[in-house]
Amino acid sequence: MFRVAVVGSGPSGCYTAQSLVQLDPAVYVDVLDRLPCPYGLVRYGVAPDHEKIKSLQNNLRAVLEHERVRFLGGVGIGAGGVPTARLRELYHAVVYCVGAATDRHLGIPGEDLPGSFSATRFVSWYSAHPDAVDDGFVRAARSAVVIGVGNVAVDVTRMLARGAAELSPTDMPQSALTTLTASRVTDVHMVGRRGPSQARFTTKELRELGGLPDTQVAVDCEELALDPAYLDPSGLPAAQRRNVEVLRGWAGSPPSDTPRRIHLRFFLRPVELLAEAGRVGAVRFERTVPDGRGGVTGTGRYEEMEAQLVLRSVGYRGVPVEGLPFDERTGTVPHLSGRVLREGVVAPGEYVAGWIKRGPTGVIGTNRPCAKETVTSLLEDAATLVREERRGDPLEALRAAGAEPVEWSGWQSIERAEAAWGASLGRAVVKLPDWQSLMNAARGRGF
C-alpha cells in the first residue's frame, strides 16, 4: 500500500489528492488540515454572497469522499503540531499544500493604528474563520478606505456596502451579519496606486459594484484620463479592455442622494495613516503618474482622505512551516517541479503544490495543473519511495502523538449543526464561528 499525506484541504490539496487517485490505483491519500473543516479558502476566503463560486465545494467534496481518500481535520503540522519529520515517517510521501496564510504590509507610518487592518483579517471575520476575532471593524466608522484594486479589495468593498436583505440569505455568521447590517459606513473608497488598465480585479467582480442596491459608484474622469491605455484601450488584452469599458460607463456620474457611495480612485499611493483621537482618522496619499515603463512615479502632490476604517488588500504571502525550507524573498518553499529542495538538493518524499509552491498567483482553477505537475513528479519517484517500510495506520500514530483528528463523519456533523443553527435563526445554513462550537459539533455534542 502506497500512502501519501496531503497537508491542506483547499483547492490545491484536493486537486493533488484527485490527481493521485486518478493516476495511481494503488495510492491511498490522507488529506490533513489544521482546521476541522475542509475546503480552505473556498470556505474561508470566497465572499459569502458568491454562491456560484462557493458551490465549488461540491466538486471538492467528491474528491474527499473518494474511497481511497480520507479527510483528517484538526491536525496541525509543524510548530505545536505533528513534526514534519514524524509525518514523513508515517507516509511514503508528503505533499504540502498550505497556501499563503498571511498578508503583505504597506510599510508606511501609522499602519498599525487602531482601525487599520488587513483585508485578510476582515474576510476571515465575516467568513467565520475560527481564528478570527471581532476587532470592531466598522464600529463608529463613517468612511472606509480599501487600499488595493484586486478581487479581494472588490469583495470587502462590496461587503461594506451590502445591506441586510442581501446578506441575510448567505452563510455569514450571525454576529458578523448583525454588525455589518448596523454599520454606519456611507462612503467606501477603493484606491489603487496605478491606473485603471492595470487593476487586478475581474470585470465580473467590478460590475457587481454597479448592481448594489441604494449604492452609487463614482469614478473620477481626470484620474482615468491619466492612463494612456484608458484613452485608447484598443491595444489592451480583452479582460483589461472590458474593465475600462465598465469604468467609462460610471465616469462623471453626478452625485446622488443614495445611502451609500463607492469611490473608485486611481494613481494614488498611500504614504501615511494619520491618527485622530488615538485611532486612524485619515490616509495621506501621494498622486502618481505613469512612468512609461509600466510603473508609476510620485509627483510630490498629496491628498488626505478621511477614514475611520482602513483595509489593506495588497496581496498574500506564504509563511514558513517548521521543518521545511523556506525562501523569505518569495514566500515559497524551494522546489523543482514540485519536489522540495533542501539546500539545492531534492528531499526524497517531500513535495509542494499551490501557493506555497508558486506564490499567491492565479485563480482557483490554476491549482489544477499546478497539482498535476507535482503529482507527476511524485509518481515518477513512487517506485523508490514505496520500498520504504510503513507499518500500520497513520491515523493511530497521529492519535498516539496527541492529535484528535476530525474525520469525514465529524465534518458532516458540523454541516448538520450549521444547518440547524441557521434554521433556528430563520436563515439558511449559518457558519459556526469559533473553535469550541466547531469541535462540539464535530463530536456530536451540539454547539
Short mmCIF file of C-alpha atoms in Angstrom, two decimals:
data_model
loop_
_atom_site.label_atom_id
_atom_site.label_comp_id
_atom_site.label_asym_id
_atom_site.label_seq_id
_atom_site.Cartn_x
_atom_site.Cartn_y
_atom_site.Cartn_z
CA MET A 1 0.00 0.00 0.00
CA PHE A 2 1.39 3.38 -1.09
CA ARG A 3 0.44 6.04 1.47
CA VAL A 4 0.61 9.77 0.76
CA ALA A 5 -0.25 12.64 3.09
CA VAL A 6 -1.56 15.88 1.58
CA VAL A 7 -1.31 18.78 4.03
CA GLY A 8 -4.10 21.25 3.31
CA SER A 9 -7.64 20.64 2.09
CA GLY A 10 -8.16 23.72 -0.06
CA PRO A 11 -8.34 23.53 -3.85
CA SER A 12 -4.63 22.74 -4.31
CA GLY A 13 -4.80 19.94 -1.71
CA CYS A 14 -7.99 18.47 -3.15
CA TYR A 15 -6.71 18.65 -6.73
CA THR A 16 -3.49 16.95 -5.59
CA ALA A 17 -5.46 14.13 -3.95
CA GLN A 18 -7.66 13.84 -7.04
CA SER A 19 -4.68 13.52 -9.39
CA LEU A 20 -3.07 10.93 -7.14
CA VAL A 21 -6.05 8.57 -7.02
CA GLN A 22 -6.79 9.07 -10.72
CA LEU A 23 -3.24 8.34 -11.85
CA ASP A 24 -2.26 5.57 -9.41
CA PRO A 25 -4.76 2.84 -8.43
CA ALA A 26 -2.51 1.71 -5.56
CA VAL A 27 -2.25 5.04 -3.70
CA TYR A 28 -4.14 5.90 -0.51
CA VAL A 29 -4.30 9.56 0.45
CA ASP A 30 -4.85 11.21 3.81
CA VAL A 31 -5.77 14.90 3.44
CA LEU A 32 -4.74 16.64 6.67
CA ASP A 33 -5.88 20.11 7.72
CA ARG A 34 -5.28 22.22 10.81
CA LEU A 35 -8.95 23.20 10.77
CA PRO A 36 -11.80 20.76 11.44
CA CYS A 37 -13.47 21.94 8.22
CA PRO A 38 -12.27 21.25 4.66
CA TYR A 39 -12.08 23.43 1.51
CA GLY A 40 -9.61 26.11 2.65
CA LEU A 41 -10.15 29.49 1.00
CA VAL A 42 -13.27 28.25 -0.77
CA ARG A 43 -14.91 28.12 2.68
CA TYR A 44 -12.98 30.92 4.37
CA GLY A 45 -11.97 33.26 1.55
CA VAL A 46 -14.76 33.36 -1.03
CA ALA A 47 -17.27 36.13 -0.25
CA PRO A 48 -20.49 34.78 1.29
CA ASP A 49 -22.63 36.33 -1.45
CA HIS A 50 -20.72 34.47 -4.19
CA GLU A 51 -22.79 31.30 -4.11
CA LYS A 52 -21.68 30.12 -7.55
CA ILE A 53 -18.01 30.08 -6.59
CA LYS A 54 -18.78 28.59 -3.18
CA SER A 55 -20.60 25.76 -4.97
CA LEU A 56 -17.13 24.53 -5.98
CA GLN A 57 -17.23 22.85 -2.57
CA ASN A 58 -19.40 20.19 -4.20
CA ASN A 59 -16.57 19.29 -6.57
CA LEU A 60 -14.03 19.22 -3.76
CA ARG A 61 -16.42 17.12 -1.67
CA ALA A 62 -16.41 14.43 -4.37
CA VAL A 63 -12.61 14.21 -4.04
CA LEU A 64 -12.68 13.93 -0.25
CA GLU A 65 -15.40 11.25 -0.39
CA HIS A 66 -13.35 9.03 -2.73
CA GLU A 67 -12.87 5.54 -1.31
CA ARG A 68 -9.07 5.95 -1.25
CA VAL A 69 -9.07 9.47 0.20
CA ARG A 70 -9.51 10.23 3.91
CA PHE A 71 -10.06 13.67 5.44
CA LEU A 72 -8.38 14.24 8.81
CA GLY A 73 -9.16 17.72 10.14
CA GLY A 74 -7.91 19.35 13.32
CA VAL A 75 -4.35 18.11 12.71
CA GLY A 76 -1.67 20.78 12.91
CA ILE A 77 1.68 20.22 11.22
CA GLY A 78 4.93 21.81 12.34
CA ALA A 79 5.10 24.16 15.32
CA GLY A 80 2.69 22.99 18.02
CA GLY A 81 1.53 20.03 15.95
CA VAL A 82 2.88 16.89 14.33
CA PRO A 83 6.53 17.47 13.34
CA THR A 84 7.24 17.30 9.61
CA ALA A 85 9.89 14.65 10.23
CA ARG A 86 7.34 12.46 12.03
CA LEU A 87 4.86 12.90 9.19
CA ARG A 88 7.50 11.73 6.76
CA GLU A 89 7.99 8.61 8.92
CA LEU A 90 4.29 7.76 8.72
CA TYR A 91 3.84 8.23 4.96
CA HIS A 92 5.80 7.28 1.87
CA ALA A 93 5.38 10.85 0.62
CA VAL A 94 4.03 14.17 1.91
CA VAL A 95 2.67 16.99 -0.28
CA TYR A 96 2.40 20.40 1.40
CA CYS A 97 -0.49 22.50 0.04
CA VAL A 98 -0.60 25.08 2.82
CA GLY A 99 -1.32 28.17 0.74
CA ALA A 100 -0.26 31.69 1.69
CA ALA A 101 -1.64 32.34 5.14
CA THR A 102 -0.66 35.93 5.81
CA ASP A 103 -0.87 39.29 4.07
CA ARG A 104 1.61 41.82 2.77
CA HIS A 105 2.15 45.11 4.59
CA LEU A 106 2.30 48.65 3.24
CA GLY A 107 5.37 49.58 5.28
CA ILE A 108 4.20 53.13 5.96
CA PRO A 109 3.87 55.19 9.17
CA GLY A 110 0.60 54.69 11.08
CA GLU A 111 -0.14 51.30 9.54
CA ASP A 112 -0.58 49.76 13.00
CA LEU A 113 -3.06 52.35 14.27
CA PRO A 114 -6.35 51.04 15.68
CA GLY A 115 -8.84 50.93 12.82
CA SER A 116 -6.21 49.77 10.31
CA PHE A 117 -6.41 46.09 9.33
CA SER A 118 -5.53 43.69 6.57
CA ALA A 119 -8.39 42.76 4.26
CA THR A 120 -7.49 39.14 5.04
CA ARG A 121 -8.38 39.71 8.68
CA PHE A 122 -11.70 41.31 7.76
CA VAL A 123 -12.54 38.48 5.33
CA SER A 124 -11.69 35.85 7.97
CA TRP A 125 -14.09 37.52 10.41
CA TYR A 126 -17.11 37.70 8.13
CA SER A 127 -16.30 34.21 6.78
CA ALA A 128 -16.35 32.69 10.32
CA HIS A 129 -12.73 31.51 10.40
CA PRO A 130 -12.29 30.06 13.91
CA ASP A 131 -9.07 32.04 14.48
CA ALA A 132 -10.79 35.35 13.69
CA VAL A 133 -11.98 37.81 16.30
CA ASP A 134 -14.37 40.73 16.12
CA ASP A 135 -12.00 43.69 16.05
CA GLY A 136 -14.82 46.21 15.89
CA PHE A 137 -14.01 46.80 12.23
CA VAL A 138 -16.94 49.06 11.35
CA ARG A 139 -17.68 50.37 14.83
CA ALA A 140 -18.05 54.18 14.68
CA ALA A 141 -16.80 54.22 11.07
CA ARG A 142 -18.42 56.53 8.54
CA SER A 143 -15.80 56.43 5.81
CA ALA A 144 -13.66 53.43 4.84
CA VAL A 145 -10.59 53.23 2.62
CA VAL A 146 -9.70 49.96 0.89
CA ILE A 147 -6.13 50.03 -0.43
CA GLY A 148 -5.78 47.79 -3.48
CA VAL A 149 -7.66 47.09 -6.69
CA GLY A 150 -7.83 43.30 -6.89
CA ASN A 151 -10.75 40.95 -6.40
CA VAL A 152 -10.30 40.78 -2.62
CA ALA A 153 -10.47 44.59 -2.49
CA VAL A 154 -13.70 44.48 -4.50
CA ASP A 155 -15.08 41.78 -2.17
CA VAL A 156 -14.53 43.76 1.02
CA THR A 157 -15.79 46.95 -0.62
CA ARG A 158 -18.97 45.13 -1.61
CA MET A 159 -19.42 43.64 1.88
CA LEU A 160 -19.16 47.12 3.40
CA ALA A 161 -21.88 48.37 1.06
CA ARG A 162 -24.26 45.41 1.31
CA GLY A 163 -27.49 45.66 3.29
CA ALA A 164 -29.36 43.18 5.47
CA ALA A 165 -31.59 41.98 2.63
CA GLU A 166 -28.59 40.83 0.59
CA LEU A 167 -26.51 39.41 3.46
CA SER A 168 -29.18 37.52 5.40
CA PRO A 169 -29.56 34.70 2.82
CA THR A 170 -25.81 33.94 2.97
CA ASP A 171 -23.96 31.65 5.40
CA MET A 172 -22.30 34.63 7.11
CA PRO A 173 -22.10 34.10 10.90
CA GLN A 174 -24.85 35.82 12.83
CA SER A 175 -22.54 38.13 14.77
CA ALA A 176 -20.93 39.47 11.58
CA LEU A 177 -24.33 39.85 9.92
CA THR A 178 -25.65 41.85 12.88
CA THR A 179 -22.58 44.09 12.92
CA LEU A 180 -22.45 44.77 9.17
CA THR A 181 -26.16 45.46 8.80
CA ALA A 182 -25.93 48.00 11.65
CA SER A 183 -22.89 49.67 10.06
CA ARG A 184 -22.95 53.45 9.59
CA VAL A 185 -20.36 53.40 6.79
CA THR A 186 -21.68 55.60 3.98
CA ASP A 187 -18.56 56.05 1.84
CA VAL A 188 -16.10 53.38 0.72
CA HIS A 189 -13.01 54.47 -1.23
CA MET A 190 -11.16 51.73 -3.17
CA VAL A 191 -7.77 53.11 -4.12
CA GLY A 192 -5.00 51.92 -6.46
CA ARG A 193 -1.53 53.34 -6.96
CA ARG A 194 -1.61 52.63 -10.70
CA GLY A 195 -4.20 53.18 -13.43
CA PRO A 196 -7.48 51.51 -14.37
CA SER A 197 -5.92 49.45 -17.18
CA GLN A 198 -3.56 47.83 -14.65
CA ALA A 199 -6.13 46.96 -11.99
CA ARG A 200 -6.23 43.28 -10.99
CA PHE A 201 -9.96 42.86 -10.45
CA THR A 202 -12.01 40.85 -12.94
CA THR A 203 -14.77 42.52 -14.93
CA LYS A 204 -17.40 40.28 -13.37
CA GLU A 205 -16.41 41.40 -9.86
CA LEU A 206 -16.20 45.03 -10.93
CA ARG A 207 -19.67 45.03 -12.48
CA GLU A 208 -21.18 43.69 -9.25
CA LEU A 209 -20.41 47.00 -7.57
CA GLY A 210 -22.73 48.75 -10.01
CA GLY A 211 -25.59 46.42 -9.14
CA LEU A 212 -25.66 47.05 -5.39
CA PRO A 213 -28.99 48.45 -4.17
CA ASP A 214 -29.01 52.00 -2.78
CA THR A 215 -25.36 52.49 -3.74
CA GLN A 216 -23.74 54.82 -6.26
CA VAL A 217 -20.35 54.07 -7.86
CA ALA A 218 -18.32 57.20 -8.57
CA VAL A 219 -15.19 57.40 -10.77
CA ASP A 220 -13.01 60.47 -11.27
CA CYS A 221 -12.73 61.28 -15.00
CA GLU A 222 -9.45 63.17 -14.55
CA GLU A 223 -7.80 60.22 -12.79
CA LEU A 224 -8.90 57.82 -15.52
CA ALA A 225 -7.51 60.15 -18.17
CA LEU A 226 -4.03 59.91 -16.65
CA ASP A 227 -3.84 56.35 -18.01
CA PRO A 228 -2.84 56.36 -21.72
CA ALA A 229 -4.40 52.92 -22.14
CA TYR A 230 -7.68 54.27 -20.82
CA LEU A 231 -7.72 56.94 -23.51
CA ASP A 232 -7.05 54.30 -26.19
CA PRO A 233 -7.88 50.81 -24.87
CA SER A 234 -7.72 49.12 -28.28
CA GLY A 235 -4.32 47.58 -27.55
CA LEU A 236 -5.28 46.13 -24.18
CA PRO A 237 -5.96 42.44 -23.54
CA ALA A 238 -9.68 41.66 -23.55
CA ALA A 239 -10.04 41.47 -19.76
CA GLN A 240 -8.47 44.88 -19.12
CA ARG A 241 -10.36 46.41 -22.05
CA ARG A 242 -13.67 45.25 -20.54
CA ASN A 243 -12.68 46.79 -17.19
CA VAL A 244 -12.00 50.10 -18.88
CA GLU A 245 -15.37 49.96 -20.66
CA VAL A 246 -17.19 49.43 -17.34
CA LEU A 247 -15.33 52.33 -15.73
CA ARG A 248 -16.15 54.56 -18.70
CA GLY A 249 -19.83 53.91 -18.03
CA TRP A 250 -19.51 55.17 -14.46
CA ALA A 251 -17.20 58.11 -15.09
CA GLY A 252 -18.56 61.56 -14.48
CA SER A 253 -21.88 60.46 -12.99
CA PRO A 254 -23.39 63.34 -10.97
CA PRO A 255 -23.61 62.82 -7.19
CA SER A 256 -26.81 61.17 -5.97
CA ASP A 257 -28.60 61.03 -2.62
CA THR A 258 -28.11 57.25 -2.25
CA PRO A 259 -27.42 56.00 1.30
CA ARG A 260 -24.01 54.61 0.26
CA ARG A 261 -21.31 55.62 -2.20
CA ILE A 262 -18.34 53.68 -3.59
CA HIS A 263 -15.49 55.83 -4.90
CA LEU A 264 -13.01 54.15 -7.26
CA ARG A 265 -9.73 56.08 -7.16
CA PHE A 266 -6.53 55.61 -9.17
CA PHE A 267 -2.96 56.91 -9.28
CA LEU A 268 -2.77 57.43 -5.51
CA ARG A 269 -0.02 55.87 -3.40
CA PRO A 270 -0.54 55.64 0.39
CA VAL A 271 2.30 57.26 2.30
CA GLU A 272 0.91 57.58 5.86
CA LEU A 273 -2.07 56.75 8.04
CA LEU A 274 -2.98 59.76 10.17
CA ALA A 275 -4.27 59.49 13.73
CA GLU A 276 -7.30 61.12 15.25
CA ALA A 277 -8.27 60.55 18.89
CA GLY A 278 -5.86 57.62 19.15
CA ARG A 279 -7.00 55.73 16.05
CA VAL A 280 -6.88 56.11 12.29
CA GLY A 281 -8.69 59.19 11.05
CA ALA A 282 -7.36 59.68 7.52
CA VAL A 283 -4.98 58.33 4.90
CA ARG A 284 -2.42 60.53 3.21
CA PHE A 285 -1.80 59.69 -0.46
CA GLU A 286 0.74 60.91 -2.98
CA ARG A 287 -0.50 61.50 -6.51
CA THR A 288 1.34 59.26 -9.01
CA VAL A 289 1.66 59.30 -12.79
CA PRO A 290 2.70 56.61 -15.28
CA ASP A 291 6.47 56.31 -15.69
CA GLY A 292 6.28 54.92 -19.23
CA ARG A 293 7.65 51.52 -18.17
CA GLY A 294 4.51 50.01 -16.67
CA GLY A 295 5.03 51.51 -13.23
CA VAL A 296 4.32 54.85 -11.61
CA THR A 297 6.32 57.68 -10.12
CA GLY A 298 5.42 60.16 -7.40
CA THR A 299 4.59 63.77 -8.16
CA GLY A 300 5.12 65.35 -4.76
CA ARG A 301 1.46 66.31 -4.61
CA TYR A 302 -0.58 64.91 -1.72
CA GLU A 303 -4.19 64.32 -0.75
CA GLU A 304 -5.78 63.30 2.53
CA MET A 305 -8.81 61.02 2.61
CA GLU A 306 -11.00 60.68 5.70
CA ALA A 307 -11.21 57.13 7.04
CA GLN A 308 -12.12 55.58 10.37
CA LEU A 309 -11.52 52.13 8.82
CA VAL A 310 -8.60 51.21 6.55
CA LEU A 311 -8.31 47.78 4.93
CA ARG A 312 -5.14 46.96 3.02
CA SER A 313 -5.52 44.44 0.21
CA VAL A 314 -2.10 44.32 -1.38
CA GLY A 315 -1.51 40.58 -1.65
CA TYR A 316 -0.96 37.38 0.31
CA ARG A 317 2.29 35.86 1.46
CA GLY A 318 3.32 32.33 2.42
CA VAL A 319 4.58 31.57 5.93
CA PRO A 320 7.25 29.04 6.91
CA VAL A 321 6.29 25.56 8.05
CA GLU A 322 8.59 24.41 10.83
CA GLY A 323 10.84 21.70 9.43
CA LEU A 324 10.58 22.81 5.79
CA PRO A 325 12.98 25.06 3.88
CA PHE A 326 11.58 28.49 3.07
CA ASP A 327 12.58 31.31 0.72
CA GLU A 328 11.88 34.56 2.59
CA ARG A 329 12.21 36.59 -0.58
CA THR A 330 9.43 34.81 -2.48
CA GLY A 331 7.44 33.45 0.48
CA THR A 332 7.58 29.95 -1.03
CA VAL A 333 9.23 26.57 -0.44
CA PRO A 334 12.13 25.99 -2.88
CA HIS A 335 11.25 23.18 -5.27
CA LEU A 336 11.99 21.50 -8.58
CA SER A 337 8.75 20.63 -10.41
CA GLY A 338 7.11 20.27 -7.00
CA ARG A 339 9.95 18.32 -5.35
CA VAL A 340 11.12 20.12 -2.21
CA LEU A 341 14.73 21.28 -2.37
CA ARG A 342 16.88 21.37 0.76
CA GLU A 343 19.98 23.47 0.10
CA GLY A 344 19.51 22.85 -3.60
CA VAL A 345 19.14 19.08 -3.29
CA VAL A 346 15.87 17.18 -3.79
CA ALA A 347 14.44 15.97 -0.46
CA PRO A 348 13.05 12.45 -1.08
CA GLY A 349 9.34 12.10 -0.36
CA GLU A 350 8.62 15.82 0.20
CA TYR A 351 6.60 17.88 -2.28
CA VAL A 352 4.67 21.16 -2.58
CA ALA A 353 1.69 22.38 -4.60
CA GLY A 354 -0.41 25.54 -4.71
CA TRP A 355 0.55 28.97 -3.45
CA ILE A 356 3.32 27.72 -1.16
CA LYS A 357 4.90 26.31 -4.33
CA ARG A 358 4.38 29.12 -6.86
CA GLY A 359 3.33 32.16 -4.79
CA PRO A 360 -0.18 33.70 -4.49
CA THR A 361 -0.96 33.90 -8.18
CA GLY A 362 -3.73 32.71 -10.45
CA VAL A 363 -7.34 31.75 -9.81
CA ILE A 364 -8.78 28.63 -8.17
CA GLY A 365 -8.51 26.66 -11.40
CA THR A 366 -4.78 27.44 -11.68
CA ASN A 367 -4.23 24.97 -8.85
CA ARG A 368 -5.27 22.04 -11.02
CA PRO A 369 -2.30 22.00 -13.46
CA CYS A 370 -0.01 23.03 -10.60
CA ALA A 371 -1.12 19.98 -8.60
CA LYS A 372 -0.81 17.69 -11.60
CA GLU A 373 2.81 18.75 -12.16
CA THR A 374 3.65 17.91 -8.56
CA VAL A 375 1.80 14.58 -8.66
CA THR A 376 3.61 13.66 -11.88
CA SER A 377 6.94 14.21 -10.10
CA LEU A 378 5.77 12.23 -7.07
CA LEU A 379 4.61 9.25 -9.12
CA GLU A 380 7.88 9.26 -11.06
CA ASP A 381 9.55 8.75 -7.66
CA ALA A 382 7.00 6.22 -6.39
CA ALA A 383 8.96 3.08 -7.23
CA THR A 384 11.74 4.23 -4.92
CA LEU A 385 9.51 5.67 -2.21
CA VAL A 386 7.31 2.59 -1.85
CA ARG A 387 10.32 0.49 -0.90
CA GLU A 388 10.40 2.34 2.42
CA GLU A 389 8.55 0.31 5.03
CA ARG A 390 5.47 1.96 6.52
CA ARG A 391 3.60 -0.18 9.06
CA GLY A 392 0.15 0.33 10.50
CA ASP A 393 -2.44 3.03 10.02
CA PRO A 394 -1.02 6.58 10.33
CA LEU A 395 -4.29 7.62 11.98
CA GLU A 396 -3.47 5.59 15.07
CA ALA A 397 0.02 7.06 15.22
CA LEU A 398 -1.40 10.59 14.93
CA ARG A 399 -3.76 9.90 17.83
CA ALA A 400 -0.91 8.46 19.87
CA ALA A 401 1.01 11.70 19.25
CA GLY A 402 -1.84 13.67 20.83
CA ALA A 403 -3.76 14.71 17.72
CA GLU A 404 -7.57 14.39 17.74
CA PRO A 405 -8.40 14.12 14.04
CA VAL A 406 -11.86 15.11 12.85
CA GLU A 407 -12.80 12.52 10.26
CA TRP A 408 -15.33 12.98 7.48
CA SER A 409 -18.21 11.95 9.72
CA GLY A 410 -17.19 14.73 12.11
CA TRP A 411 -17.28 17.26 9.29
CA GLN A 412 -20.75 16.02 8.34
CA SER A 413 -21.82 16.61 11.94
CA ILE A 414 -20.58 20.20 11.62
CA GLU A 415 -22.62 20.61 8.45
CA ARG A 416 -25.75 19.37 10.18
CA ALA A 417 -25.14 21.68 13.13
CA GLU A 418 -24.73 24.70 10.83
CA ALA A 419 -27.96 23.84 9.05
CA ALA A 420 -29.75 23.53 12.40
CA TRP A 421 -28.25 26.78 13.65
CA GLY A 422 -29.40 28.58 10.52
CA ALA A 423 -32.92 27.16 10.83
CA SER A 424 -33.13 28.34 14.45
CA LEU A 425 -32.31 31.87 13.25
CA GLY A 426 -34.79 31.79 10.38
CA ARG A 427 -31.95 31.69 7.87
CA ALA A 428 -30.36 29.03 5.64
CA VAL A 429 -27.05 27.42 6.65
CA VAL A 430 -25.11 29.67 9.04
CA LYS A 431 -21.44 29.01 9.80
CA LEU A 432 -20.27 28.27 13.32
CA PRO A 433 -17.63 30.91 14.04
CA ASP A 434 -15.38 29.54 16.79
CA TRP A 435 -13.27 26.52 17.68
CA GLN A 436 -15.39 25.35 20.60
CA SER A 437 -18.62 25.34 18.60
CA LEU A 438 -16.98 23.53 15.69
CA MET A 439 -15.35 20.87 17.86
CA ASN A 440 -18.52 20.33 19.89
CA ALA A 441 -20.45 19.85 16.67
CA ALA A 442 -17.80 17.51 15.24
CA ARG A 443 -18.04 15.34 18.38
CA GLY A 444 -21.85 15.34 18.28
CA ARG A 445 -22.15 17.43 21.45
CA GLY A 446 -24.26 20.22 19.94
CA PHE A 447 -22.83 23.70 19.54
#
